[in-house]
Short mmCIF file of C-alpha atoms in Angstrom, two decimals:
data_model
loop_
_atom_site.label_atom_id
_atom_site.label_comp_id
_atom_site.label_asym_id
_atom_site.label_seq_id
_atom_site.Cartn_x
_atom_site.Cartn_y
_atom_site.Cartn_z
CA UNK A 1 -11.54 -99.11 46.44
CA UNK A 2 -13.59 -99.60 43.33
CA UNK A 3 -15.32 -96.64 41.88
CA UNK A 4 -13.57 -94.02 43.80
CA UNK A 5 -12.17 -90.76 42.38
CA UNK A 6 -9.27 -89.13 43.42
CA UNK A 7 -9.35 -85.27 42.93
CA UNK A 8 -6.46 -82.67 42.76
CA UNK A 9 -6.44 -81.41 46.04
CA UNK A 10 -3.49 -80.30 48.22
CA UNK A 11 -3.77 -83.64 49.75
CA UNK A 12 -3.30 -85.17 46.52
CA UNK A 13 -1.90 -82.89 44.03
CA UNK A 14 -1.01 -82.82 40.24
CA UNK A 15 1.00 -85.60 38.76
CA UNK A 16 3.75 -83.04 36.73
CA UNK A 17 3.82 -83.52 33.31
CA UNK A 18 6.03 -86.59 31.83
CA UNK A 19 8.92 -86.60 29.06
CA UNK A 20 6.42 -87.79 26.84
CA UNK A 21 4.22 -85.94 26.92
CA UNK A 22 6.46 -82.46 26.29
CA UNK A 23 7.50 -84.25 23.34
CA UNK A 24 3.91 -84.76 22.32
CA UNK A 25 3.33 -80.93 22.84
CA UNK A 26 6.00 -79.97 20.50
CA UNK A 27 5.11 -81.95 18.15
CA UNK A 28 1.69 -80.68 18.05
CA UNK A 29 3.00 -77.23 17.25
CA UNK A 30 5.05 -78.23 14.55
CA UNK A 31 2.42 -80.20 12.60
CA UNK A 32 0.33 -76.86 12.53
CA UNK A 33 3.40 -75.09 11.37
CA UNK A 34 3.20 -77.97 9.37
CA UNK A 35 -0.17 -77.15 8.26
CA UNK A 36 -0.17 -73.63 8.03
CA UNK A 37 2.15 -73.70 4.85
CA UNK A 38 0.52 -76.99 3.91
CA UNK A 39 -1.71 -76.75 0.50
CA UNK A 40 -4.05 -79.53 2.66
CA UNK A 41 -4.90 -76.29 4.38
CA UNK A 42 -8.24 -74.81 3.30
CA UNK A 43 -7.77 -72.20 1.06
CA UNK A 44 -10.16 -69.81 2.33
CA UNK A 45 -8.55 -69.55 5.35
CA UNK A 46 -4.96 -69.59 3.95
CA UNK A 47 -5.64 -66.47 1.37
CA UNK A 48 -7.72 -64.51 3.89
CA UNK A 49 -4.66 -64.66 6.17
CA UNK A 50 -2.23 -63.90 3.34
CA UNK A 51 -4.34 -61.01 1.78
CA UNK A 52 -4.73 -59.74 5.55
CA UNK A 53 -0.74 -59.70 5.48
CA UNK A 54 -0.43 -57.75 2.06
CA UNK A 55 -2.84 -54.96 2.22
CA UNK A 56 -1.13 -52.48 4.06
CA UNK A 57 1.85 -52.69 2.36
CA UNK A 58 -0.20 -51.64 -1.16
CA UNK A 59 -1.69 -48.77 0.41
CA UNK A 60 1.37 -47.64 1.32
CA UNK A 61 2.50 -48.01 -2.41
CA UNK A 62 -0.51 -46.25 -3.82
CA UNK A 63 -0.24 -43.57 -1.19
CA UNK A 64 3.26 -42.84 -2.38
CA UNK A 65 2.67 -42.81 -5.71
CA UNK A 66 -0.30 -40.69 -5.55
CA UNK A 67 2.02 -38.46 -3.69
CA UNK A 68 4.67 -38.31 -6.68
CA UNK A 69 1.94 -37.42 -8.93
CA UNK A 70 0.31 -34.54 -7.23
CA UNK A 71 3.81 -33.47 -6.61
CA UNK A 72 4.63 -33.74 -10.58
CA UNK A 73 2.19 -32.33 -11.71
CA UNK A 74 2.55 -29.44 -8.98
CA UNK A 75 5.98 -28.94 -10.14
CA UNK A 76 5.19 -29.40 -13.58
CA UNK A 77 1.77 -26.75 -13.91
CA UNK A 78 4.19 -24.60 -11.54
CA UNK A 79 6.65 -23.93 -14.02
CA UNK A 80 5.30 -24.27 -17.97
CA UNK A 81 1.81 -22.73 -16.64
CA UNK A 82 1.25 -19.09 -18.34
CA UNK A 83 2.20 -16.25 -16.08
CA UNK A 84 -0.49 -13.76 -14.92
CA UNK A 85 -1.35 -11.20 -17.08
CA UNK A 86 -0.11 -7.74 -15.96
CA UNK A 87 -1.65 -4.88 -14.77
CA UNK A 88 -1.39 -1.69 -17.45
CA UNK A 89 -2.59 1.47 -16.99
CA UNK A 90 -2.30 4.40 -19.46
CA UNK A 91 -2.92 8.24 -19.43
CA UNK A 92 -3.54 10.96 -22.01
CA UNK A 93 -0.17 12.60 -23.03
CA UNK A 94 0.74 15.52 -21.64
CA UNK A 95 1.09 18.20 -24.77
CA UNK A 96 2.60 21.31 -24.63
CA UNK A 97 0.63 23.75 -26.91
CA UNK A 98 2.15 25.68 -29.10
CA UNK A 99 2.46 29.38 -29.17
CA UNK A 100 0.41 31.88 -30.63
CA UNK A 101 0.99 33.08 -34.08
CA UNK A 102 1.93 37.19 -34.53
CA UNK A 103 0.29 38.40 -37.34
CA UNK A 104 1.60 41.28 -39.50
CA UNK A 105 -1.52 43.29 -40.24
CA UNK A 106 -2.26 46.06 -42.27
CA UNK A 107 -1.75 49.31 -40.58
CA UNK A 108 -4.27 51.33 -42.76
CA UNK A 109 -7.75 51.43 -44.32
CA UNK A 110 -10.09 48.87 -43.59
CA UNK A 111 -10.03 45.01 -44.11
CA UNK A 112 -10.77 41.22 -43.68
CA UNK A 113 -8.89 37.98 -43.91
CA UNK A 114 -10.53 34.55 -43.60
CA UNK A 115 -7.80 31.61 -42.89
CA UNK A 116 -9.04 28.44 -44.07
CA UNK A 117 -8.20 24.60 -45.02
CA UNK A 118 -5.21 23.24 -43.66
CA UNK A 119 -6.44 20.21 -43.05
CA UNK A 120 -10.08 21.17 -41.10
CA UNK A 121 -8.03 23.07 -38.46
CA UNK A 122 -10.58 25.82 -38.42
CA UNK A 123 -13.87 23.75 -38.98
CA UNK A 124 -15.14 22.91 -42.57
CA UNK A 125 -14.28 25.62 -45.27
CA UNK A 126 -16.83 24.51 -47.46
CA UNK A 127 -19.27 25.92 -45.74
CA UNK A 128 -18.90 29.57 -46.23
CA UNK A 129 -18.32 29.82 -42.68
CA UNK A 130 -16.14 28.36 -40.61
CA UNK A 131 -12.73 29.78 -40.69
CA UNK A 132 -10.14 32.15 -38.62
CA UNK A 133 -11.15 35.35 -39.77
CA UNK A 134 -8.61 38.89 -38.75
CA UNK A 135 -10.14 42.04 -38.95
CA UNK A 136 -10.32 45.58 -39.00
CA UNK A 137 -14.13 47.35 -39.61
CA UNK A 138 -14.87 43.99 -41.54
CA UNK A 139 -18.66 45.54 -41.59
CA UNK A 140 -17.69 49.40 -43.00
CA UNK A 141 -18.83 49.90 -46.56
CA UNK A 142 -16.03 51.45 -48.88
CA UNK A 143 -15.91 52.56 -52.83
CA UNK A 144 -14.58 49.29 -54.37
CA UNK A 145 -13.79 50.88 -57.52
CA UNK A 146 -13.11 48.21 -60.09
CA UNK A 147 -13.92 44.78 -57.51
CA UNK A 148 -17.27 45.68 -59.19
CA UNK A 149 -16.15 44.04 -62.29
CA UNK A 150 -15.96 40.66 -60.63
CA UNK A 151 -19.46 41.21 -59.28
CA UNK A 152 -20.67 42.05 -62.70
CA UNK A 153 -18.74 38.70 -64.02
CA UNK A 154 -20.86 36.58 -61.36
CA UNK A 155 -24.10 37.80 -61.82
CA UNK A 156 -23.70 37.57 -65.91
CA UNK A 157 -22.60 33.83 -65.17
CA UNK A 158 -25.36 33.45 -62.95
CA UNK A 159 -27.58 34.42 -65.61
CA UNK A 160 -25.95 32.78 -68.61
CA UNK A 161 -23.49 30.15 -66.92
CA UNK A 162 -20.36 28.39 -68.64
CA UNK A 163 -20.41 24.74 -68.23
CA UNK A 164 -16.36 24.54 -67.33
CA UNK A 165 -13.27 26.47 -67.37
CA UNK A 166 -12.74 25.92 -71.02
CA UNK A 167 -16.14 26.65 -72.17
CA UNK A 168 -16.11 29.46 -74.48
CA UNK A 169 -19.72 30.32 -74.20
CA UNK A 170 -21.76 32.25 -76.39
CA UNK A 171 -20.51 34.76 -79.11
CA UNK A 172 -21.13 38.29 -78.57
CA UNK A 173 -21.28 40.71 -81.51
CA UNK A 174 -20.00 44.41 -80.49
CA UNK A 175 -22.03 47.11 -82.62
CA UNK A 176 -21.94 50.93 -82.33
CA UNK A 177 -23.27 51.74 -79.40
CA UNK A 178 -21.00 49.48 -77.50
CA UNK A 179 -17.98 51.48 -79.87
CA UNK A 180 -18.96 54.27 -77.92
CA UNK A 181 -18.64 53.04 -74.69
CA UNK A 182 -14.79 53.24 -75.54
CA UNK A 183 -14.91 57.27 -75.55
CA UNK A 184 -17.42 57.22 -72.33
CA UNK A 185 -15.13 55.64 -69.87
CA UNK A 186 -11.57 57.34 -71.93
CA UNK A 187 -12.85 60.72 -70.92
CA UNK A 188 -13.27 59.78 -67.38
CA UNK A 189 -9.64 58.25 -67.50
CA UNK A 190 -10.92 54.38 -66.69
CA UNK A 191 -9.38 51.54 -68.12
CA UNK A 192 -10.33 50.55 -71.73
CA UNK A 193 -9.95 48.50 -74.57
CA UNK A 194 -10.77 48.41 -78.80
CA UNK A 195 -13.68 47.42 -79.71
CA UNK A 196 -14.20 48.30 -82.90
CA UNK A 197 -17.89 48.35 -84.38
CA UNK A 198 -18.58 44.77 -86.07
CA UNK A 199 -15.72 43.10 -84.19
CA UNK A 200 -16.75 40.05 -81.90
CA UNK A 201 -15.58 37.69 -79.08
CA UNK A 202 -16.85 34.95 -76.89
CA UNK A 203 -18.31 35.39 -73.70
CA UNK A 204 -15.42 33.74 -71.95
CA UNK A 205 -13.16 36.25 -73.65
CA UNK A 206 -15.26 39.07 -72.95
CA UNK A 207 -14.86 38.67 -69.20
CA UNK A 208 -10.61 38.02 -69.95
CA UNK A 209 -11.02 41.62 -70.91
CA UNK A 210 -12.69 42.92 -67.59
CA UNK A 211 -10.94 40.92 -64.93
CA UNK A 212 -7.42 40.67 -66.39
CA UNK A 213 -7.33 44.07 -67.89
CA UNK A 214 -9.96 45.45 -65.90
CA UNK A 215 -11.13 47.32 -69.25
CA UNK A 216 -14.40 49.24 -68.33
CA UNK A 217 -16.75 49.28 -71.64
CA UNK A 218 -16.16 45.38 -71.86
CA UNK A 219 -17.88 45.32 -68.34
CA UNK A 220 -20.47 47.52 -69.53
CA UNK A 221 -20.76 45.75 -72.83
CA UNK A 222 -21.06 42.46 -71.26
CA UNK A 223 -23.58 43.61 -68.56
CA UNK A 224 -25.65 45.26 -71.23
CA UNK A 225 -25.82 41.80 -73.43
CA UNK A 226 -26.43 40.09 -70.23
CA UNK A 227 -29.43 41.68 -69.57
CA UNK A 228 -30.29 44.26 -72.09
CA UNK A 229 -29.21 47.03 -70.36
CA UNK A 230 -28.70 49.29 -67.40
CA UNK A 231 -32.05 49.02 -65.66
CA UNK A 232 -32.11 44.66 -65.84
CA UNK A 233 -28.54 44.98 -65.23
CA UNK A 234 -29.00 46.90 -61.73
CA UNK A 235 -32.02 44.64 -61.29
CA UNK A 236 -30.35 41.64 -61.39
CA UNK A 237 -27.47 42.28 -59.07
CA UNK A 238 -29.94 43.32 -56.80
CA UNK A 239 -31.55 39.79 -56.46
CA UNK A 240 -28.05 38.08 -56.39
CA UNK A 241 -26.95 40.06 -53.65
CA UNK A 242 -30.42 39.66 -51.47
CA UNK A 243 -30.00 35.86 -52.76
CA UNK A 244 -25.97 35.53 -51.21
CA UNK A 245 -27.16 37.77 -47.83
CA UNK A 246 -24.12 40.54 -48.94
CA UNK A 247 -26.58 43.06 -46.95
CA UNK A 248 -23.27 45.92 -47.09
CA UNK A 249 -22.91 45.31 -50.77
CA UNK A 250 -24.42 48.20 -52.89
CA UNK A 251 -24.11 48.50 -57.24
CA UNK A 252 -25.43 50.92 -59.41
CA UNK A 253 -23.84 50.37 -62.29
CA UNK A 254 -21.38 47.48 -63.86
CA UNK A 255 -17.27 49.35 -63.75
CA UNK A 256 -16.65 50.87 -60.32
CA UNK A 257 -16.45 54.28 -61.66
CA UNK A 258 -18.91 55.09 -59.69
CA UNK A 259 -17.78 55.52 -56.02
CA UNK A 260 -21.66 54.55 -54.86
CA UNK A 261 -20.30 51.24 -55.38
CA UNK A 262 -19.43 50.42 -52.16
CA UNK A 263 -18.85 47.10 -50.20
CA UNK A 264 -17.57 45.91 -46.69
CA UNK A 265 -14.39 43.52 -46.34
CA UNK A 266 -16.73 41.16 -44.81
CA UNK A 267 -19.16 41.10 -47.86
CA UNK A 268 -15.82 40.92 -50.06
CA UNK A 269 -14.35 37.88 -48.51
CA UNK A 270 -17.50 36.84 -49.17
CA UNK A 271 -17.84 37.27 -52.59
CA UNK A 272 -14.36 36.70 -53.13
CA UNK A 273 -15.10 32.88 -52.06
CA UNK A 274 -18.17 32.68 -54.28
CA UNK A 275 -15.72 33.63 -57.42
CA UNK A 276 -13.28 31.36 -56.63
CA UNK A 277 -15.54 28.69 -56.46
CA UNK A 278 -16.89 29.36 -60.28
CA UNK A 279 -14.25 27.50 -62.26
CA UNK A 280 -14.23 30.04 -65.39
CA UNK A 281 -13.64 32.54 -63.08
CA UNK A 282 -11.09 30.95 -60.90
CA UNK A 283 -9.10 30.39 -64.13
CA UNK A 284 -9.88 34.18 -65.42
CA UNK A 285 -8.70 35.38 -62.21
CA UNK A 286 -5.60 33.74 -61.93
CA UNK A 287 -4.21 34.67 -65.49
CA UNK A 288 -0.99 36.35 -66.05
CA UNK A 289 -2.15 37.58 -69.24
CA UNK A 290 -4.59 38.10 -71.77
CA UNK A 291 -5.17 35.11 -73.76
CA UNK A 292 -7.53 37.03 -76.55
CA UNK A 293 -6.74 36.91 -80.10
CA UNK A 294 -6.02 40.86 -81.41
CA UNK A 295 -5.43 42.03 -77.54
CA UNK A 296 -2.52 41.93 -74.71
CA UNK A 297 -2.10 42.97 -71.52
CA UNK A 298 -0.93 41.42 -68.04
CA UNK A 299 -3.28 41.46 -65.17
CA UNK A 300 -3.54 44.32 -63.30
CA UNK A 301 -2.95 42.16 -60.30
CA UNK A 302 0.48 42.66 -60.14
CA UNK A 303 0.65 40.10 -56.51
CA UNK A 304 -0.77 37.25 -58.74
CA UNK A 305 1.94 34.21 -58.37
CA UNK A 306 3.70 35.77 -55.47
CA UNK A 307 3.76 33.97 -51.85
CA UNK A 308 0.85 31.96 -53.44
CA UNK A 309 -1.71 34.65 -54.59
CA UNK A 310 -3.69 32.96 -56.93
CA UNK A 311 -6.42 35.68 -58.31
CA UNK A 312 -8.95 37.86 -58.01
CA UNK A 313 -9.14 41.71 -58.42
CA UNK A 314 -7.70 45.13 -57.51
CA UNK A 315 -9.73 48.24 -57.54
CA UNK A 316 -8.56 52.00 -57.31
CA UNK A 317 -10.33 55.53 -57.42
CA UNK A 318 -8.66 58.26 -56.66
CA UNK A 319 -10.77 59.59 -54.21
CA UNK A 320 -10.97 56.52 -51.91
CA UNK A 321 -7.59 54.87 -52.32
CA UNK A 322 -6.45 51.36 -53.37
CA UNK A 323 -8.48 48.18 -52.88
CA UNK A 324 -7.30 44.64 -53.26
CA UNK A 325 -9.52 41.17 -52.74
CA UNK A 326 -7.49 38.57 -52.95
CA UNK A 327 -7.46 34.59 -52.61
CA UNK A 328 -3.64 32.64 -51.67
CA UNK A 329 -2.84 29.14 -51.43
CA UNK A 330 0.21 28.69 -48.84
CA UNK A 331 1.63 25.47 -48.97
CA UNK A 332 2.67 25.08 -44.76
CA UNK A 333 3.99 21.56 -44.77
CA UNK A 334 2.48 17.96 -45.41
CA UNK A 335 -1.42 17.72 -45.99
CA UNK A 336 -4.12 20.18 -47.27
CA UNK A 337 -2.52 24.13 -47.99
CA UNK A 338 -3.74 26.50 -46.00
CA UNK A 339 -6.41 29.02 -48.00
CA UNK A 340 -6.01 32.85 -47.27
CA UNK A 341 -8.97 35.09 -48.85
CA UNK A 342 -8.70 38.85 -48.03
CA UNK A 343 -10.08 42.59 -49.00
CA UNK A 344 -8.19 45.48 -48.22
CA UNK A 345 -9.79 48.90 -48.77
CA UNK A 346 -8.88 52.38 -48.51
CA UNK A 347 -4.94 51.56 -48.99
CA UNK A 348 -2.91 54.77 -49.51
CA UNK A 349 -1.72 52.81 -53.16
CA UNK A 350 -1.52 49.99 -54.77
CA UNK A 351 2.26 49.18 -53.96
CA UNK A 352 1.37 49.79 -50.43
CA UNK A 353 -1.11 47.12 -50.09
CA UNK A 354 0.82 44.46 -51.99
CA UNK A 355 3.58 45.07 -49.52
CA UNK A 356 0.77 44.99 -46.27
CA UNK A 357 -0.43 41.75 -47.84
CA UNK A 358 2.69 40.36 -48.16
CA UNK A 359 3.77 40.73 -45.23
CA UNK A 360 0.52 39.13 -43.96
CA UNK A 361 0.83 36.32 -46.01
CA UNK A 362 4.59 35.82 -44.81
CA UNK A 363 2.97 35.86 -41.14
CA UNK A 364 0.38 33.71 -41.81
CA UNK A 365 2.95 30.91 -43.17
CA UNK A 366 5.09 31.17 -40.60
CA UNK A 367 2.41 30.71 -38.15
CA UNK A 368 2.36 27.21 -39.22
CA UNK A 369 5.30 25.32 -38.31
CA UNK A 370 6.58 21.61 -36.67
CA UNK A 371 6.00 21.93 -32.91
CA UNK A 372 7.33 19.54 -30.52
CA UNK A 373 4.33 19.09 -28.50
CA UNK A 374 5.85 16.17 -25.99
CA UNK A 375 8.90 15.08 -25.95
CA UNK A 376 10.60 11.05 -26.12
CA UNK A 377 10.23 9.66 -22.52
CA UNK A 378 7.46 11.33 -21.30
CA UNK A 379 5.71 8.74 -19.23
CA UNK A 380 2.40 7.70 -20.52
CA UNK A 381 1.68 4.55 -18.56
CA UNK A 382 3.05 1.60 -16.72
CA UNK A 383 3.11 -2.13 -16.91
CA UNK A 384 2.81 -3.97 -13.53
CA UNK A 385 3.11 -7.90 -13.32
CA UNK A 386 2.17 -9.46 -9.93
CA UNK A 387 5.61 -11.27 -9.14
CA UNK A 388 6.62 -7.35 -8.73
CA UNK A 389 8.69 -6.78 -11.64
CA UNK A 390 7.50 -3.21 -13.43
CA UNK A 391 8.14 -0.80 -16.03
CA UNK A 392 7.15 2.40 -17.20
CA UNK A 393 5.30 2.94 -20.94
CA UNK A 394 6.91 5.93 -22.34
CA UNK A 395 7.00 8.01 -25.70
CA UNK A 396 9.94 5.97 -28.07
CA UNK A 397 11.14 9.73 -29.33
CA UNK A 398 9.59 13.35 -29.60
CA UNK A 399 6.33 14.38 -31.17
CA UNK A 400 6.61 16.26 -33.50
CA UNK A 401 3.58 18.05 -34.98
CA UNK A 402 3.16 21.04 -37.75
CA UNK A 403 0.23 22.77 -36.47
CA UNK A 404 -0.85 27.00 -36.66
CA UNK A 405 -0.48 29.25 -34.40
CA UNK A 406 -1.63 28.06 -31.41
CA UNK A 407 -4.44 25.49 -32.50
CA UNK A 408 -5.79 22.51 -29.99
CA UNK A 409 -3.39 19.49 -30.64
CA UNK A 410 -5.38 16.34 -29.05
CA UNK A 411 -4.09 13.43 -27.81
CA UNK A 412 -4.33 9.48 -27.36
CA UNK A 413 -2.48 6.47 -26.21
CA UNK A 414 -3.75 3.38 -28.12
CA UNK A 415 -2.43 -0.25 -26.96
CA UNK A 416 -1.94 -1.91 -30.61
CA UNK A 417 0.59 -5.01 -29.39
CA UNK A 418 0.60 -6.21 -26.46
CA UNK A 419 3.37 -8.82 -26.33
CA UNK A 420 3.36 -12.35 -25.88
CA UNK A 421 5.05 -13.60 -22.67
CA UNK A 422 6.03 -12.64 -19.59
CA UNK A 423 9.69 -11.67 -19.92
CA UNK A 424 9.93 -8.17 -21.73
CA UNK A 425 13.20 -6.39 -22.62
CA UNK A 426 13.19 -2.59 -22.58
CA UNK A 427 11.97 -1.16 -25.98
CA UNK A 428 9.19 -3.34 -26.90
CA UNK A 429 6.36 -1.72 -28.39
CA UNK A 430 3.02 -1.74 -26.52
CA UNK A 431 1.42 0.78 -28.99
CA UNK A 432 1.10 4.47 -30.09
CA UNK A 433 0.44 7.68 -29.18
CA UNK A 434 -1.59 10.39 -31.47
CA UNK A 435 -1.02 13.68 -31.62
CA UNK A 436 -3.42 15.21 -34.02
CA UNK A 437 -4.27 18.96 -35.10
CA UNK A 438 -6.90 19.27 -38.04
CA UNK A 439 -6.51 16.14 -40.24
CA UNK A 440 -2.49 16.14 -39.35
CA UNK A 441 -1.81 13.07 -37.18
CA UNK A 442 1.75 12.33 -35.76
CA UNK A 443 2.03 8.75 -34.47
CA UNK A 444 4.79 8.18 -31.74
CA UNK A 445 5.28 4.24 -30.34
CA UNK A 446 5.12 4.03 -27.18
CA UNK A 447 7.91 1.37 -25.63
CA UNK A 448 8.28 -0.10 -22.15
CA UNK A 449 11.27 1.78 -20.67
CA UNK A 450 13.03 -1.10 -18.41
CA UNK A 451 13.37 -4.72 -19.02
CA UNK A 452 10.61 -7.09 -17.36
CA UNK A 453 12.12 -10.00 -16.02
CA UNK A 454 9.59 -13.10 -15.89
CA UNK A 455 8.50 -14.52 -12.47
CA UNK A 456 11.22 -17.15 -10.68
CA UNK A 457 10.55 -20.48 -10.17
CA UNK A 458 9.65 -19.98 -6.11
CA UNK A 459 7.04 -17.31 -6.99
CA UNK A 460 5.94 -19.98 -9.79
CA UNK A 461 5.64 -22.50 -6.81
CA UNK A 462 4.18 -20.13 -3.78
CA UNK A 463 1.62 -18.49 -5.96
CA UNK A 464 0.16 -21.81 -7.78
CA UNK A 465 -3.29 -20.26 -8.08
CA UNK A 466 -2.50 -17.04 -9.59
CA UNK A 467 -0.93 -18.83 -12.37
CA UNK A 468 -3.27 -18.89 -16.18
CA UNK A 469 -3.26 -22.55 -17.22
CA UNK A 470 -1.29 -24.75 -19.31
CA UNK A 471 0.27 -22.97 -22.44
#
């Protein structure tokens, strides 16, 4: 019938497919196999497809190498990185301070002896008062007998000073009355000397003949040129006693014959100080002899150059006993010597209180001596790392330090070099320890006592950010 369809229905159903055309559909698929690799393809859609294909595989790459860096450089900063620095702590040494000196005093009359120098152990010297000072009525006025003579040598100086040790000084011209002061002080059994009408001398030999030989009308001679006589010469020694504060000091005339001459040890030590700081007299003092053309005689100080007695005077009246002011120099070991100025009064003789101060000045020197004051080991800080390994910082040997009696020794732990790097071995030096007493100083190193071993390559790796940067 023209113009009718026929539709797929179950009455008439699908004609299945033929030979042909199941060849046609496989060769449709391979033509766009065909075209997918063919260059006729467009390329837009060819390279979108291919760059589709290749990007995971690159982030993959880059992922992995990323991966190998961090991890290189992980492994890398791990182990060349510095180590942490370690944890040190110090303490002040323990010192062990030395024992008390025992002094051998003397066991009569009256006295005072001033320790000085050494070094500042007992303050500054210089000052007229600091010092160690032993003593026995320091403050109880005695007869000084011929000490006098160095007072009357000071105040003359005073009053008509020398410009050095070697300064001659004026000449003084010796006429009759001063002849006759020869006779005065003979008949009242003093020490004397010629002086023969017309005869001269300088000043500086003048006073040779009153503090080595103690002669007595020298001092009177002297005093009377000085100051033209008894009255100025009282006069003066008045105002250079108010001037110097010696308050138990009293003179009324130039020798020490006269037993109103009186003086403490206190006032002595004193003055005693105040002579040995005036170099003409210092070099008077401390002569063994006369050095005065026409006279001789040795010093009546017959201690001078034993156990370091360098000067000064002895006095002795009958009625009051022997006297001795003194100044030693005791050498006690490296640094400054040690200064000793004393007065004894009232000593039963002469040869009694050289012995007393001997054995005083033998005390005195053996009071200073070397002291171990800590000894090598002694712990005096520690050295902690934070991978755990530690050490002790302890003294490298004993201190040793020479100090008196039983001064203040102070002490100090300085770090001077701390090492480079974190593997130690035992003995290196991390600094010093001071010991000082006065202006003696021992210095001790102070050494790490174990080895420290440096931190592993695990701890290096587990404790990344405790590490200090690159090297």
């Amino acid at each position: 019938m023209n113009g009718a369809h026929v539709s797929d229905s179950p009455e008439n159903p699908p004609t299945p497919p033929t030979r042909a055309s199941a060849e046609e559909s496989a060769g449709g698929i391979a033509l766009l196999a065909e075209l997918w690799d063919d260059e006729r393809v467009p390329a837009g859609f060819a390279t979108a497809t291919r760059e589709r294909r290749r990007w995971p595989g690159v982030v993959a790459m880059l992922v992995v190498v990323a991966l190998l860096a961090v991890a290189g450089w992980y492994a890398a900063y791990a182990v060349l990185a510095r180590a942490p620095q370690a944890a040190i702590e110090t303490r002040t040494p323990v010192v062990v301070e030395p024992e008390p000196a025992t002094f051998r005093l003397p066991s009569t009359g009256s006295y005072a002896v001033k320790i000085s120098g050494g070094g500042g152990i007992f303050g500054d010297a210089d000052d007229g008062a600091a010092g160690f000072t032993l003593s026995q009525a320091p403050e109880r006025a005695r007869p000084i007998a011929s000490i006098t003579k160095l007072i009357t040598a000071l105040v003359v100086l005073d009053a008509r000073p020398l410009d050095d040790a070697d300064d001659p000084g004026p000449t003084l011209h010796f006429d009759r009355a001063d002849h006759a002061l020869y006779d005065k002080y003979y008949v009242r059994n003093a020490t004397i000397a010629r002086m023969p009408t017309g005869s001269s001398m300088t000043l500086r030999e003048a006073l040779q003949m009153m503090l080595v030989i103690s002669a007595s009308n020298y001092a009177e001679a002297v005093a009377n040129w000085a100051f033209g006589g008894p009255w100025g010469y009282t006069q003066a020694v008045e105002r250079w006693l108010d001037e110097y504060g010696l308050d138990d000091t009293t003179i009324v005339e130039p020798t020490g014959i006269d037993p109103r001459n009186t003086s403490s040890p206190a006032d002595l030590v004193r003055i005693g100080e105040l002579a040995m700081k005036n170099p003409a007299i210092a070099t008077i003092v401390g002569m063994p002899h006369l050095d005065v053309e026409g006279h001789s005689g040795a010093n009546t100080n017959t201690l001078l150059g034993q156990n370091g007695v360098r000067g000064l005077k002895t006095g002795t009246l009958n009625s009051s006993g022997a006297n001795l002011l003194f100044q030693a120099e005791l050498a006690v070991g490296p640094g400054e010597p040690v200064i000793v100025t004393g007065a004894v009064l009232g000593g039963p003789s002469r040869a009694a209180v050289d012995s007393q101060v001997n054995a005083l000045l033998d005390s005195i020197r053996a009071g200073y001596r070397p002291v171990t004051v800590a000894r090598g080991g002694n712990r005096v800080g520690t050295y902690t790392t934070p991978w755990g390994a530690e050490a002790d910082i302890v003294l490298e040997r004993d201190a040793v330090v020479h100090a008196w009696s039983d001064a203040h020794v102070a002490s100090a732990v300085t770090l001077t070099a701390l090492p480079d790097g974190p593997a130690l071995p035992r003995g290196t030096v991390m600094g010093e320890a001071t010991f000082t007493a006065g202006d003696r100083t021992e210095r001790v190193p102070v050494v790490l006592d174990a080895d420290v071993e440096a931190p592993d390559t695990w701890w290096r790796l587990t404790h990344l950010v405790e590490l200090d940067g690159w090297p």
